[in-house]
Amino acid sequence: MEAIILENKPKLIRWLSSDYLIVLQHVQAKKLITMSQYYDLKEMKVKDSVITLLDIILGRGANMCRDFLNLLKDDDVNEISPELREWIKTVDTEDQKTENDKGRESLNRPLQETANMAGIQGTCQKPDGDCEHRSIQDYQKFLKENLSRLVQKVKNIDPIIDDLDLHEELVANVRAKSTGQEKMRELLTFVNSESIAKDLFNSLREHEKHLMNELLKRY
């Protein structure tokens, strides 16, 4: 599913830009993005917003890409562009889900609106006593502000990559780097949505517990 969107990304940008606000309303209604993402996208210029939306969809794996393509099959959506309507008719989204897709379905669900409004607790995935519970309002901001220390200090990069539901091409780009520091720096460039940032944050809590506790105490 990701390959279909990647191969047709320039066309999708052009087609969706023709009446993007309509598209954005349907994407929100289907809960393919969070409320915070919706407001962020709404404030951007149309072309930038379309590109960011497609990157969010691509970054969340095959199931999300399938849901998005199925959304484009809706006549109320594809009526914005005759070319889009004709193209989407040729796209087969009825293939079987892989076991990995099924196991990752929970990652493809956006955070609840109430959690976004109240702030989300950044907690360890394992309930042991040395994890300090801190309230993280903005995961992307936390990662950005601690970028230098994360690049320098993170050692267990491979299991962290495995935890994230990223497109295989992005994973290959990260693994192609020769050092752990280069891998971490490259990985952080792909954190382009709050949902990906949250997944990375939780994985770091799991695999780099002492480092993250240190960073949270300073935060």
PDB file of C-alpha atoms in Angstrom:
ATOM      1  CA  MET A   1       0.000   0.000   0.000  1.00  0.00           C
ATOM      2  CA  GLU A   2       2.824   2.414   0.805  1.00  0.00           C
ATOM      3  CA  ALA A   3       4.374   1.811  -2.612  1.00  0.00           C
ATOM      4  CA  ILE A   4       1.162   2.878  -4.364  1.00  0.00           C
ATOM      5  CA  ILE A   5       1.132   6.211  -2.550  1.00  0.00           C
ATOM      6  CA  LEU A   6       4.882   6.760  -2.958  1.00  0.00           C
ATOM      7  CA  GLU A   7       4.836   6.033  -6.693  1.00  0.00           C
ATOM      8  CA  ASN A   8       1.896   8.381  -7.235  1.00  0.00           C
ATOM      9  CA  LYS A   9       2.781  11.009  -4.648  1.00  0.00           C
ATOM     10  CA  PRO A  10       3.391  13.904  -7.115  1.00  0.00           C
ATOM     11  CA  LYS A  11       0.032  13.235  -8.777  1.00  0.00           C
ATOM     12  CA  LEU A  12      -1.750  12.913  -5.440  1.00  0.00           C
ATOM     13  CA  ILE A  13      -0.307  16.251  -4.336  1.00  0.00           C
ATOM     14  CA  ARG A  14      -1.698  17.905  -7.462  1.00  0.00           C
ATOM     15  CA  TRP A  15      -5.090  16.180  -7.313  1.00  0.00           C
ATOM     16  CA  LEU A  16      -5.696  16.680  -3.593  1.00  0.00           C
ATOM     17  CA  SER A  17      -4.596  20.311  -3.719  1.00  0.00           C
ATOM     18  CA  SER A  18      -7.520  21.180  -5.997  1.00  0.00           C
ATOM     19  CA  ASP A  19      -9.944  21.200  -3.029  1.00  0.00           C
ATOM     20  CA  TYR A  20      -7.851  20.196  -0.056  1.00  0.00           C
ATOM     21  CA  LEU A  21     -10.141  21.469   2.691  1.00  0.00           C
ATOM     22  CA  ILE A  22     -12.781  18.943   1.606  1.00  0.00           C
ATOM     23  CA  VAL A  23     -10.197  16.166   1.723  1.00  0.00           C
ATOM     24  CA  LEU A  24      -9.018  17.270   5.155  1.00  0.00           C
ATOM     25  CA  GLN A  25     -12.554  17.156   6.547  1.00  0.00           C
ATOM     26  CA  HIS A  26     -13.009  13.566   5.363  1.00  0.00           C
ATOM     27  CA  VAL A  27      -9.590  12.530   6.703  1.00  0.00           C
ATOM     28  CA  GLN A  28     -10.525  13.992  10.075  1.00  0.00           C
ATOM     29  CA  ALA A  29     -13.981  12.370  10.019  1.00  0.00           C
ATOM     30  CA  LYS A  30     -12.394   8.940   9.415  1.00  0.00           C
ATOM     31  CA  LYS A  31      -9.976   9.590  12.312  1.00  0.00           C
ATOM     32  CA  LEU A  32      -6.895   9.034  10.160  1.00  0.00           C
ATOM     33  CA  ILE A  33      -5.230  11.962  11.932  1.00  0.00           C
ATOM     34  CA  THR A  34      -5.371  13.376  15.432  1.00  0.00           C
ATOM     35  CA  MET A  35      -7.072  16.642  16.302  1.00  0.00           C
ATOM     36  CA  SER A  36      -3.711  18.325  16.866  1.00  0.00           C
ATOM     37  CA  GLN A  37      -2.538  17.162  13.443  1.00  0.00           C
ATOM     38  CA  TYR A  38      -5.770  18.450  11.908  1.00  0.00           C
ATOM     39  CA  TYR A  39      -5.269  21.932  13.332  1.00  0.00           C
ATOM     40  CA  ASP A  40      -1.607  21.956  12.291  1.00  0.00           C
ATOM     41  CA  LEU A  41      -2.450  20.902   8.734  1.00  0.00           C
ATOM     42  CA  LYS A  42      -5.238  23.434   8.505  1.00  0.00           C
ATOM     43  CA  GLU A  43      -2.816  26.279   9.265  1.00  0.00           C
ATOM     44  CA  MET A  44      -0.330  25.314   6.525  1.00  0.00           C
ATOM     45  CA  LYS A  45      -0.273  26.394   2.916  1.00  0.00           C
ATOM     46  CA  VAL A  46      -2.261  23.961   0.774  1.00  0.00           C
ATOM     47  CA  LYS A  47       0.643  22.234  -0.979  1.00  0.00           C
ATOM     48  CA  ASP A  48       2.703  21.951   2.218  1.00  0.00           C
ATOM     49  CA  SER A  49      -0.321  20.572   4.048  1.00  0.00           C
ATOM     50  CA  VAL A  50      -0.978  17.908   1.387  1.00  0.00           C
ATOM     51  CA  ILE A  51       2.669  16.809   1.441  1.00  0.00           C
ATOM     52  CA  THR A  52       2.683  16.616   5.236  1.00  0.00           C
ATOM     53  CA  LEU A  53      -0.565  14.655   5.285  1.00  0.00           C
ATOM     54  CA  LEU A  54       0.811  12.090   2.816  1.00  0.00           C
ATOM     55  CA  ASP A  55       4.002  11.785   4.881  1.00  0.00           C
ATOM     56  CA  ILE A  56       1.927  11.160   8.024  1.00  0.00           C
ATOM     57  CA  ILE A  57      -0.053   8.445   6.232  1.00  0.00           C
ATOM     58  CA  LEU A  58       3.099   6.834   4.815  1.00  0.00           C
ATOM     59  CA  GLY A  59       4.810   6.920   8.188  1.00  0.00           C
ATOM     60  CA  ARG A  60       2.072   4.894   9.859  1.00  0.00           C
ATOM     61  CA  GLY A  61       2.271   1.760   7.757  1.00  0.00           C
ATOM     62  CA  ALA A  62       0.330  -0.403   5.338  1.00  0.00           C
ATOM     63  CA  ASN A  63      -3.013  -0.433   7.146  1.00  0.00           C
ATOM     64  CA  MET A  64      -3.165   3.359   7.359  1.00  0.00           C
ATOM     65  CA  CYS A  65      -2.202   3.655   3.682  1.00  0.00           C
ATOM     66  CA  ARG A  66      -4.974   1.190   2.824  1.00  0.00           C
ATOM     67  CA  ASP A  67      -7.511   3.184   4.846  1.00  0.00           C
ATOM     68  CA  PHE A  68      -6.467   6.385   3.108  1.00  0.00           C
ATOM     69  CA  LEU A  69      -6.741   4.855  -0.364  1.00  0.00           C
ATOM     70  CA  ASN A  70     -10.163   3.462   0.526  1.00  0.00           C
ATOM     71  CA  LEU A  71     -11.158   6.970   1.594  1.00  0.00           C
ATOM     72  CA  LEU A  72     -10.162   8.251  -1.846  1.00  0.00           C
ATOM     73  CA  LYS A  73     -12.601   5.763  -3.362  1.00  0.00           C
ATOM     74  CA  ASP A  74     -15.460   7.707  -1.745  1.00  0.00           C
ATOM     75  CA  ASP A  75     -17.283   9.706  -4.420  1.00  0.00           C
ATOM     76  CA  ASP A  76     -17.622  12.662  -2.059  1.00  0.00           C
ATOM     77  CA  VAL A  77     -13.820  12.810  -1.894  1.00  0.00           C
ATOM     78  CA  ASN A  78     -12.644  11.985  -5.399  1.00  0.00           C
ATOM     79  CA  GLU A  79     -15.160  14.329  -7.017  1.00  0.00           C
ATOM     80  CA  ILE A  80     -12.613  17.099  -6.463  1.00  0.00           C
ATOM     81  CA  SER A  81     -10.591  15.759  -9.413  1.00  0.00           C
ATOM     82  CA  PRO A  82     -11.741  13.708 -12.430  1.00  0.00           C
ATOM     83  CA  GLU A  83      -8.191  12.367 -12.782  1.00  0.00           C
ATOM     84  CA  LEU A  84      -8.180  11.210  -9.157  1.00  0.00           C
ATOM     85  CA  ARG A  85     -11.556   9.524  -9.625  1.00  0.00           C
ATOM     86  CA  GLU A  86     -10.367   7.581 -12.662  1.00  0.00           C
ATOM     87  CA  TRP A  87      -7.065   6.602 -11.079  1.00  0.00           C
ATOM     88  CA  ILE A  88      -8.458   5.394  -7.755  1.00  0.00           C
ATOM     89  CA  LYS A  89     -10.798   3.016  -9.596  1.00  0.00           C
ATOM     90  CA  THR A  90      -7.704   1.109 -10.750  1.00  0.00           C
ATOM     91  CA  VAL A  91      -6.242   0.730  -7.233  1.00  0.00           C
ATOM     92  CA  ASP A  92      -6.870  -2.618  -5.537  1.00  0.00           C
ATOM     93  CA  THR A  93      -6.979  -2.257  -1.757  1.00  0.00           C
ATOM     94  CA  GLU A  94      -8.583  -5.625  -1.004  1.00  0.00           C
ATOM     95  CA  ASP A  95      -5.366  -7.637  -0.570  1.00  0.00           C
ATOM     96  CA  GLN A  96      -4.876  -9.706   2.579  1.00  0.00           C
ATOM     97  CA  LYS A  97      -3.322  -8.049   5.626  1.00  0.00           C
ATOM     98  CA  THR A  98       0.019  -9.401   6.725  1.00  0.00           C
ATOM     99  CA  GLU A  99       0.526 -10.636  10.262  1.00  0.00           C
ATOM    100  CA  ASN A 100       2.680  -7.594  10.948  1.00  0.00           C
ATOM    101  CA  ASP A 101      -0.126  -5.325   9.787  1.00  0.00           C
ATOM    102  CA  LYS A 102      -2.590  -7.043  12.115  1.00  0.00           C
ATOM    103  CA  GLY A 103      -0.203  -6.769  15.018  1.00  0.00           C
ATOM    104  CA  ARG A 104       0.352  -3.095  14.371  1.00  0.00           C
ATOM    105  CA  GLU A 105      -3.260  -2.015  13.902  1.00  0.00           C
ATOM    106  CA  SER A 106      -3.254  -0.343  17.282  1.00  0.00           C
ATOM    107  CA  LEU A 107      -0.423   1.922  16.129  1.00  0.00           C
ATOM    108  CA  ASN A 108      -2.584   3.136  13.251  1.00  0.00           C
ATOM    109  CA  ARG A 109      -5.248   4.542  15.540  1.00  0.00           C
ATOM    110  CA  PRO A 110      -4.848   8.237  16.328  1.00  0.00           C
ATOM    111  CA  LEU A 111      -4.649   9.365  19.927  1.00  0.00           C
ATOM    112  CA  GLN A 112      -7.978  10.192  21.514  1.00  0.00           C
ATOM    113  CA  GLU A 113      -8.940  13.819  21.361  1.00  0.00           C
ATOM    114  CA  THR A 114      -9.310  13.967  25.125  1.00  0.00           C
ATOM    115  CA  ALA A 115      -5.765  12.762  25.572  1.00  0.00           C
ATOM    116  CA  ASN A 116      -4.508  15.480  23.249  1.00  0.00           C
ATOM    117  CA  MET A 117      -6.425  18.159  25.153  1.00  0.00           C
ATOM    118  CA  ALA A 118      -5.321  17.043  28.600  1.00  0.00           C
ATOM    119  CA  GLY A 119      -1.712  16.011  27.822  1.00  0.00           C
ATOM    120  CA  ILE A 120      -0.401  12.453  27.599  1.00  0.00           C
ATOM    121  CA  GLN A 121       1.631  10.757  30.265  1.00  0.00           C
ATOM    122  CA  GLY A 122       5.007   9.595  29.017  1.00  0.00           C
ATOM    123  CA  THR A 123       5.432   6.308  30.837  1.00  0.00           C
ATOM    124  CA  CYS A 124       7.590   3.238  30.490  1.00  0.00           C
ATOM    125  CA  GLN A 125       6.245   0.228  28.675  1.00  0.00           C
ATOM    126  CA  LYS A 126       7.394  -1.893  31.617  1.00  0.00           C
ATOM    127  CA  PRO A 127       5.966  -1.018  35.040  1.00  0.00           C
ATOM    128  CA  ASP A 128       9.176  -1.055  37.056  1.00  0.00           C
ATOM    129  CA  GLY A 129       9.925   1.271  39.912  1.00  0.00           C
ATOM    130  CA  ASP A 130      12.759   3.392  38.523  1.00  0.00           C
ATOM    131  CA  CYS A 131      10.654   4.960  35.742  1.00  0.00           C
ATOM    132  CA  GLU A 132       9.701   8.508  36.473  1.00  0.00           C
ATOM    133  CA  HIS A 133       6.241   9.487  35.236  1.00  0.00           C
ATOM    134  CA  ARG A 134       6.359  12.864  33.545  1.00  0.00           C
ATOM    135  CA  SER A 135       3.652  14.707  31.631  1.00  0.00           C
ATOM    136  CA  ILE A 136       4.702  15.256  28.018  1.00  0.00           C
ATOM    137  CA  GLN A 137       2.484  17.680  26.152  1.00  0.00           C
ATOM    138  CA  ASP A 138       4.452  17.630  22.889  1.00  0.00           C
ATOM    139  CA  TYR A 139       6.550  14.586  21.985  1.00  0.00           C
ATOM    140  CA  GLN A 140       8.036  16.210  18.879  1.00  0.00           C
ATOM    141  CA  LYS A 141       9.183  19.174  20.954  1.00  0.00           C
ATOM    142  CA  PHE A 142      10.764  16.893  23.566  1.00  0.00           C
ATOM    143  CA  LEU A 143      12.728  14.970  20.912  1.00  0.00           C
ATOM    144  CA  LYS A 144      13.800  18.156  19.153  1.00  0.00           C
ATOM    145  CA  GLU A 145      15.025  19.794  22.341  1.00  0.00           C
ATOM    146  CA  ASN A 146      16.999  16.664  23.276  1.00  0.00           C
ATOM    147  CA  LEU A 147      18.227  15.845  19.761  1.00  0.00           C
ATOM    148  CA  SER A 148      21.908  16.333  20.503  1.00  0.00           C
ATOM    149  CA  ARG A 149      21.957  14.101  23.591  1.00  0.00           C
ATOM    150  CA  LEU A 150      19.846  11.437  21.887  1.00  0.00           C
ATOM    151  CA  VAL A 151      22.228  11.330  18.931  1.00  0.00           C
ATOM    152  CA  GLN A 152      25.250  11.114  21.220  1.00  0.00           C
ATOM    153  CA  LYS A 153      23.903   8.750  23.873  1.00  0.00           C
ATOM    154  CA  VAL A 154      21.464   6.260  22.310  1.00  0.00           C
ATOM    155  CA  LYS A 155      23.164   2.887  21.872  1.00  0.00           C
ATOM    156  CA  ASN A 156      20.372   0.356  21.231  1.00  0.00           C
ATOM    157  CA  ILE A 157      19.244   1.829  17.919  1.00  0.00           C
ATOM    158  CA  ASP A 158      18.308  -1.393  16.068  1.00  0.00           C
ATOM    159  CA  PRO A 159      15.514  -2.572  18.418  1.00  0.00           C
ATOM    160  CA  ILE A 160      14.180   0.989  18.429  1.00  0.00           C
ATOM    161  CA  ILE A 161      13.953   0.945  14.637  1.00  0.00           C
ATOM    162  CA  ASP A 162      12.156  -2.411  14.859  1.00  0.00           C
ATOM    163  CA  ASP A 163       9.552  -0.932  17.212  1.00  0.00           C
ATOM    164  CA  LEU A 164       8.522   1.826  14.805  1.00  0.00           C
ATOM    165  CA  ASP A 165       5.951   1.345  12.067  1.00  0.00           C
ATOM    166  CA  LEU A 166       7.973   3.054   9.336  1.00  0.00           C
ATOM    167  CA  HIS A 167       8.024   2.445   5.609  1.00  0.00           C
ATOM    168  CA  GLU A 168      10.688  -0.077   4.623  1.00  0.00           C
ATOM    169  CA  GLU A 169      12.483   2.495   2.447  1.00  0.00           C
ATOM    170  CA  LEU A 170      12.883   4.813   5.425  1.00  0.00           C
ATOM    171  CA  VAL A 171      14.120   1.940   7.591  1.00  0.00           C
ATOM    172  CA  ALA A 172      16.669   1.025   4.902  1.00  0.00           C
ATOM    173  CA  ASN A 173      17.943   4.616   4.853  1.00  0.00           C
ATOM    174  CA  VAL A 174      18.492   4.519   8.611  1.00  0.00           C
ATOM    175  CA  ARG A 175      20.163   1.104   8.664  1.00  0.00           C
ATOM    176  CA  ALA A 176      22.461   2.133   5.797  1.00  0.00           C
ATOM    177  CA  LYS A 177      24.269   4.596   8.072  1.00  0.00           C
ATOM    178  CA  SER A 178      27.580   3.343   9.378  1.00  0.00           C
ATOM    179  CA  THR A 179      27.456   4.492  13.015  1.00  0.00           C
ATOM    180  CA  GLY A 180      24.830   4.530  15.747  1.00  0.00           C
ATOM    181  CA  GLN A 181      24.997   8.314  15.923  1.00  0.00           C
ATOM    182  CA  GLU A 182      24.346   8.664  12.194  1.00  0.00           C
ATOM    183  CA  LYS A 183      21.469   6.182  12.428  1.00  0.00           C
ATOM    184  CA  MET A 184      19.843   8.075  15.288  1.00  0.00           C
ATOM    185  CA  ARG A 185      20.231  11.423  13.539  1.00  0.00           C
ATOM    186  CA  GLU A 186      18.699   9.999  10.366  1.00  0.00           C
ATOM    187  CA  LEU A 187      15.853   8.383  12.309  1.00  0.00           C
ATOM    188  CA  LEU A 188      14.973  11.669  13.984  1.00  0.00           C
ATOM    189  CA  THR A 189      14.588  13.362  10.586  1.00  0.00           C
ATOM    190  CA  PHE A 190      11.608  11.067   9.914  1.00  0.00           C
ATOM    191  CA  VAL A 191       9.732  12.106  13.044  1.00  0.00           C
ATOM    192  CA  ASN A 192       7.231  14.294  11.181  1.00  0.00           C
ATOM    193  CA  SER A 193       4.092  13.664  13.211  1.00  0.00           C
ATOM    194  CA  GLU A 194       3.108  13.524  16.869  1.00  0.00           C
ATOM    195  CA  SER A 195       2.081   9.863  16.594  1.00  0.00           C
ATOM    196  CA  ILE A 196       5.512   8.794  15.311  1.00  0.00           C
ATOM    197  CA  ALA A 197       7.172  10.941  17.970  1.00  0.00           C
ATOM    198  CA  LYS A 198       5.100   9.230  20.677  1.00  0.00           C
ATOM    199  CA  ASP A 199       6.037   5.761  19.388  1.00  0.00           C
ATOM    200  CA  LEU A 200       9.710   6.722  19.330  1.00  0.00           C
ATOM    201  CA  PHE A 201       9.468   8.220  22.825  1.00  0.00           C
ATOM    202  CA  ASN A 202       7.949   5.005  24.218  1.00  0.00           C
ATOM    203  CA  SER A 203      10.535   2.851  22.465  1.00  0.00           C
ATOM    204  CA  LEU A 204      13.316   4.981  23.909  1.00  0.00           C
ATOM    205  CA  ARG A 205      11.789   4.527  27.372  1.00  0.00           C
ATOM    206  CA  GLU A 206      11.920   0.780  26.789  1.00  0.00           C
ATOM    207  CA  HIS A 207      15.435   0.445  25.356  1.00  0.00           C
ATOM    208  CA  GLU A 208      17.230   3.510  26.775  1.00  0.00           C
ATOM    209  CA  LYS A 209      15.599   3.691  30.194  1.00  0.00           C
ATOM    210  CA  HIS A 210      18.408   5.363  32.145  1.00  0.00           C
ATOM    211  CA  LEU A 211      19.071   7.972  29.477  1.00  0.00           C
ATOM    212  CA  MET A 212      15.389   8.853  29.192  1.00  0.00           C
ATOM    213  CA  ASN A 213      14.953   9.116  32.966  1.00  0.00           C
ATOM    214  CA  GLU A 214      17.898  11.501  33.008  1.00  0.00           C
ATOM    215  CA  LEU A 215      16.419  13.599  30.190  1.00  0.00           C
ATOM    216  CA  LEU A 216      12.976  13.673  31.799  1.00  0.00           C
ATOM    217  CA  LYS A 217      14.398  14.874  35.103  1.00  0.00           C
ATOM    218  CA  ARG A 218      15.929  17.817  33.247  1.00  0.00           C
ATOM    219  CA  TYR A 219      12.838  18.493  31.151  1.00  0.00           C
TER     220      TYR A 219
END
